[in-house]
PDB file of C-alpha atoms in Angstrom:
ATOM      1  CA  MET A   3     124.295  84.727  90.483  1.00 46.00           C
ATOM      2  CA  ARG A   4     125.831  81.319  91.078  1.00 47.00           C
ATOM      3  CA  PRO A   5     123.390  78.342  91.137  1.00 47.00           C
ATOM      4  CA  VAL A   6     124.210  77.433  94.754  1.00 43.00           C
ATOM      5  CA  ALA A   7     123.674  81.007  95.989  1.00 46.00           C
ATOM      6  CA  TRP A   8     120.421  81.206  94.044  1.00 43.00           C
ATOM      7  CA  ARG A   9     119.125  77.977  95.637  1.00 43.00           C
ATOM      8  CA  THR A  10     120.134  79.191  99.095  1.00 43.00           C
ATOM      9  CA  SER A  11     118.289  82.466  98.557  1.00 44.00           C
ATOM     10  CA  LEU A  12     115.229  80.586  97.371  1.00 42.00           C
ATOM     11  CA  VAL A  13     115.272  78.312 100.427  1.00 40.00           C
ATOM     12  CA  LEU A  14     115.614  81.297 102.779  1.00 41.00           C
ATOM     13  CA  LEU A  15     112.722  83.053 101.051  1.00 43.00           C
ATOM     14  CA  HIS A  16     110.614  79.907 101.336  1.00 43.00           C
ATOM     15  CA  VAL A  17     111.387  79.619 105.066  1.00 38.00           C
ATOM     16  CA  ALA A  18     110.547  83.296 105.621  1.00 42.00           C
ATOM     17  CA  LEU A  19     107.215  82.963 103.800  1.00 42.00           C
ATOM     18  CA  ALA A  20     106.354  79.766 105.684  1.00 41.00           C
ATOM     19  CA  THR A  21     107.068  81.569 108.963  1.00 41.00           C
ATOM     20  CA  VAL A  22     104.799  84.481 108.028  1.00 40.00           C
ATOM     21  CA  ILE A  23     102.000  82.158 106.929  1.00 43.00           C
ATOM     22  CA  ALA A  24     102.322  80.023 110.063  1.00 40.00           C
ATOM     23  CA  SER A  25     102.281  83.126 112.231  1.00 41.00           C
ATOM     24  CA  ALA A  26      99.204  84.475 110.453  1.00 43.00           C
ATOM     25  CA  ALA A  27      97.455  81.117 110.824  1.00 42.00           C
ATOM     26  CA  PHE A  28      98.242  81.051 114.552  1.00 38.00           C
ATOM     27  CA  HIS A  29      97.077  84.602 115.192  1.00 40.00           C
ATOM     28  CA  SER A  30      93.739  85.766 113.869  1.00 42.00           C
ATOM     29  CA  ARG A  31      95.420  88.999 112.775  1.00 43.00           C
ATOM     30  CA  PRO A  32      99.071  89.765 112.127  1.00 44.00           C
ATOM     31  CA  PRO A  33     100.559  91.078 115.394  1.00 43.00           C
ATOM     32  CA  SER A  34     102.005  94.225 113.791  1.00 44.00           C
ATOM     33  CA  LEU A  35      98.597  95.583 112.827  1.00 45.00           C
ATOM     34  CA  HIS A  36      96.260  97.568 115.015  1.00 47.00           C
ATOM     35  CA  VAL A  37      92.529  97.097 114.586  1.00 49.00           C
ATOM     36  CA  GLU A  38      90.445 100.176 115.160  1.00 49.00           C
ATOM     37  CA  HIS A  39      86.760  99.664 115.882  1.00 49.00           C
ATOM     38  CA  ARG A  40      84.758 102.851 115.499  1.00 48.00           C
ATOM     39  CA  ARG A  41      82.229 103.999 118.099  1.00 46.00           C
ATOM     40  CA  ARG A  42      80.916 107.524 118.461  1.00 44.00           C
ATOM     41  CA  THR A  43      81.939 107.592 122.132  1.00 43.00           C
ATOM     42  CA  ASP A  44      85.605 106.738 121.485  1.00 46.00           C
ATOM     43  CA  LEU A  45      88.286 109.384 121.352  1.00 44.00           C
ATOM     44  CA  PRO A  46      89.774 109.809 117.860  1.00 59.00           C
ATOM     45  CA  SER A  47      92.500 107.259 117.262  1.00 63.00           C
ATOM     46  CA  SER A  48      93.603 108.516 113.864  1.00 75.00           C
ATOM     47  CA  LEU A  49      93.617 111.648 111.744  1.00 81.00           C
ATOM     48  CA  GLY A  50      90.654 110.380 109.777  1.00 84.00           C
ATOM     49  CA  ASP A  51      88.618 109.963 112.958  1.00 81.00           C
ATOM     50  CA  ALA A  52      89.638 113.382 114.237  1.00 83.00           C
ATOM     51  CA  CYS A  53      88.607 114.958 110.929  1.00 86.00           C
ATOM     52  CA  GLY A  54      85.220 113.239 110.837  1.00 86.00           C
ATOM     53  CA  ILE A  55      85.826 110.572 108.206  1.00 89.00           C
ATOM     54  CA  GLU A  56      83.357 107.727 108.689  1.00 87.00           C
ATOM     55  CA  TYR A  57      85.122 104.413 108.063  1.00 89.00           C
ATOM     56  CA  GLU A  58      83.143 101.332 107.155  1.00 89.00           C
ATOM     57  CA  GLY A  59      84.073  98.396 109.377  1.00 86.00           C
ATOM     58  CA  ALA A  60      87.450  97.855 110.982  1.00 82.00           C
ATOM     59  CA  VAL A  61      90.420  99.720 109.528  1.00 82.00           C
ATOM     60  CA  PHE A  62      93.855  98.146 109.856  1.00 76.00           C
ATOM     61  CA  ARG A  63      96.684 100.561 110.571  1.00 79.00           C
ATOM     62  CA  PRO A  64     100.175 100.076 112.006  1.00 78.00           C
ATOM     63  CA  PRO A  65     100.307 102.075 115.278  1.00 80.00           C
ATOM     64  CA  ALA A  66     103.342 104.048 114.090  1.00 82.00           C
ATOM     65  CA  GLU A  67     101.230 105.438 111.244  1.00 83.00           C
ATOM     66  CA  TRP A  68      98.921 107.535 113.451  1.00 80.00           C
ATOM     67  CA  ARG A  69      99.788 110.655 111.415  1.00 85.00           C
ATOM     68  CA  SER A  70      98.801 108.941 108.190  1.00 89.00           C
ATOM     69  CA  LEU A  71      95.469 109.622 106.549  1.00 92.00           C
ATOM     70  CA  ILE A  72      93.671 106.448 105.561  1.00 92.00           C
ATOM     71  CA  LEU A  73      91.245 106.882 102.676  1.00 94.00           C
ATOM     72  CA  GLN A  74      88.910 103.961 102.077  1.00 94.00           C
ATOM     73  CA  VAL A  75      88.762 104.068  98.289  1.00 95.00           C
ATOM     74  CA  THR A  76      87.492 100.498  98.234  1.00 94.00           C
ATOM     75  CA  ILE A  77      85.576  98.570 100.840  1.00 93.00           C
ATOM     76  CA  GLY A  78      86.792  95.043 101.524  1.00 90.00           C
ATOM     77  CA  CYS A  79      89.081  92.905  99.376  1.00 90.00           C
ATOM     78  CA  SER A  80      88.456  91.816  95.789  1.00 90.00           C
ATOM     79  CA  TRP A  81      89.896  88.332  96.395  1.00 90.00           C
ATOM     80  CA  ASN A  82      88.930  87.707 100.033  1.00 88.00           C
ATOM     81  CA  ARG A  83      89.694  83.971  99.876  1.00 88.00           C
ATOM     82  CA  CYS A  84      93.150  83.809 101.461  1.00 89.00           C
ATOM     83  CA  THR A  85      93.155  81.120 104.135  1.00 90.00           C
ATOM     84  CA  PHE A  86      95.602  83.069 106.323  1.00 90.00           C
ATOM     85  CA  CYS A  87      93.774  86.417 106.239  1.00 87.00           C
ATOM     86  CA  GLU A  88      90.652  87.348 108.193  1.00 86.00           C
ATOM     87  CA  MET A  89      90.975  91.095 107.723  1.00 87.00           C
ATOM     88  CA  TYR A  90      88.076  91.786 105.350  1.00 87.00           C
ATOM     89  CA  GLN A  91      85.763  88.772 105.659  1.00 85.00           C
ATOM     90  CA  GLU A  92      82.908  90.816 107.118  1.00 86.00           C
ATOM     91  CA  LYS A  93      82.941  93.239 104.161  1.00 87.00           C
ATOM     92  CA  SER A  94      81.671  92.822 100.618  1.00 89.00           C
ATOM     93  CA  PHE A  95      84.055  94.282  98.055  1.00 92.00           C
ATOM     94  CA  ARG A  96      83.072  97.436  96.227  1.00 93.00           C
ATOM     95  CA  ALA A  97      84.617 100.681  95.055  1.00 94.00           C
ATOM     96  CA  LYS A  98      83.753 103.875  96.888  1.00 94.00           C
ATOM     97  CA  PRO A  99      82.548 106.701  94.610  1.00 95.00           C
ATOM     98  CA  VAL A 100      85.390 109.104  93.761  1.00 96.00           C
ATOM     99  CA  GLU A 101      83.228 112.087  94.715  1.00 96.00           C
ATOM    100  CA  GLU A 102      82.824 110.655  98.224  1.00 95.00           C
ATOM    101  CA  VAL A 103      86.595 110.134  98.599  1.00 95.00           C
ATOM    102  CA  ILE A 104      87.295 113.687  97.415  1.00 95.00           C
ATOM    103  CA  ALA A 105      84.648 115.034  99.834  1.00 95.00           C
ATOM    104  CA  GLU A 106      86.444 113.247 102.692  1.00 94.00           C
ATOM    105  CA  MET A 107      89.748 114.850 101.672  1.00 94.00           C
ATOM    106  CA  ASP A 108      88.028 118.258 101.522  1.00 94.00           C
ATOM    107  CA  ARG A 109      86.684 117.672 105.042  1.00 93.00           C
ATOM    108  CA  VAL A 110      90.216 116.989 106.315  1.00 92.00           C
ATOM    109  CA  VAL A 111      91.372 120.301 104.811  1.00 92.00           C
ATOM    110  CA  GLU A 112      88.334 122.198 106.182  1.00 93.00           C
ATOM    111  CA  VAL A 113      88.954 121.148 109.791  1.00 91.00           C
ATOM    112  CA  GLY A 114      92.689 121.877 109.573  1.00 90.00           C
ATOM    113  CA  GLY A 115      93.865 118.274 109.571  1.00 89.00           C
ATOM    114  CA  ALA A 116      95.891 118.513 106.362  1.00 89.00           C
ATOM    115  CA  SER A 117      98.874 120.074 108.149  1.00 88.00           C
ATOM    116  CA  TYR A 118      99.186 116.940 110.321  1.00 87.00           C
ATOM    117  CA  VAL A 119      99.079 114.438 107.456  1.00 90.00           C
ATOM    118  CA  ARG A 120     102.436 112.784 106.841  1.00 89.00           C
ATOM    119  CA  ASP A 121     101.327 110.005 104.468  1.00 91.00           C
ATOM    120  CA  VAL A 122      98.132 108.961 102.703  1.00 93.00           C
ATOM    121  CA  PHE A 123      97.118 105.319 102.411  1.00 91.00           C
ATOM    122  CA  LEU A 124      94.557 104.115  99.903  1.00 93.00           C
ATOM    123  CA  ALA A 125      92.612 101.402 101.683  1.00 90.00           C
ATOM    124  CA  ASP A 126      90.909  98.824 102.034  1.00 87.00           C
ATOM    125  CA  GLY A 127      92.196  95.498 100.841  1.00 83.00           C
ATOM    126  CA  ASP A 128      92.711  96.113  97.159  1.00 85.00           C
ATOM    127  CA  ALA A 129      92.747  99.744  96.038  1.00 91.00           C
ATOM    128  CA  MET A 130      94.756  98.881  92.924  1.00 92.00           C
ATOM    129  CA  THR A 131      91.733  97.135  91.372  1.00 92.00           C
ATOM    130  CA  LEU A 132      90.178 100.526  90.693  1.00 94.00           C
ATOM    131  CA  PRO A 133      90.156 101.649  87.078  1.00 94.00           C
ATOM    132  CA  THR A 134      93.122 103.849  86.192  1.00 95.00           C
ATOM    133  CA  GLY A 135      90.922 106.892  85.608  1.00 95.00           C
ATOM    134  CA  MET A 136      89.513 106.686  89.147  1.00 95.00           C
ATOM    135  CA  LEU A 137      92.968 106.276  90.679  1.00 95.00           C
ATOM    136  CA  VAL A 138      94.300 109.252  88.712  1.00 95.00           C
ATOM    137  CA  ARG A 139      91.418 111.459  89.907  1.00 96.00           C
ATOM    138  CA  ILE A 140      92.041 110.429  93.531  1.00 95.00           C
ATOM    139  CA  LEU A 141      95.809 110.911  93.285  1.00 95.00           C
ATOM    140  CA  ASP A 142      95.371 114.312  91.614  1.00 95.00           C
ATOM    141  CA  ALA A 143      93.032 115.355  94.453  1.00 94.00           C
ATOM    142  CA  ILE A 144      95.634 114.242  97.027  1.00 93.00           C
ATOM    143  CA  ASN A 145      98.312 116.326  95.289  1.00 91.00           C
ATOM    144  CA  ASP A 146      96.065 119.423  95.184  1.00 86.00           C
TER     145      ASP A 146
END
């Protein structure tokens, strides 16, 4: 890549990131995310709700992903110090036991929800901090 084109790309990336950060600072939550607060009296707003999965705290899901199953494999965010993000501040970070995650997936299958699942998201803020062995067990259970 030519030096001038590289600098231009870097400047455009910088402007794009500054815009995202400024937008996030202006809004308490990014506008493209939907916050779901769980109450027993609410109608199910996601597959997980409809299948009886009990989420801890607010779960952030793009509205277009209503057919996606969200599995909270961690609670909160391991870093949780970003000045532009308020998504997980009310939660203390911890890993959910693998057996509990697998039981939730089994519940989805039991009630017939598996046929509606298009995608599976591993939530909350930082699922990739789990040890590899835990992630492999969860991913194998998803594939089964």
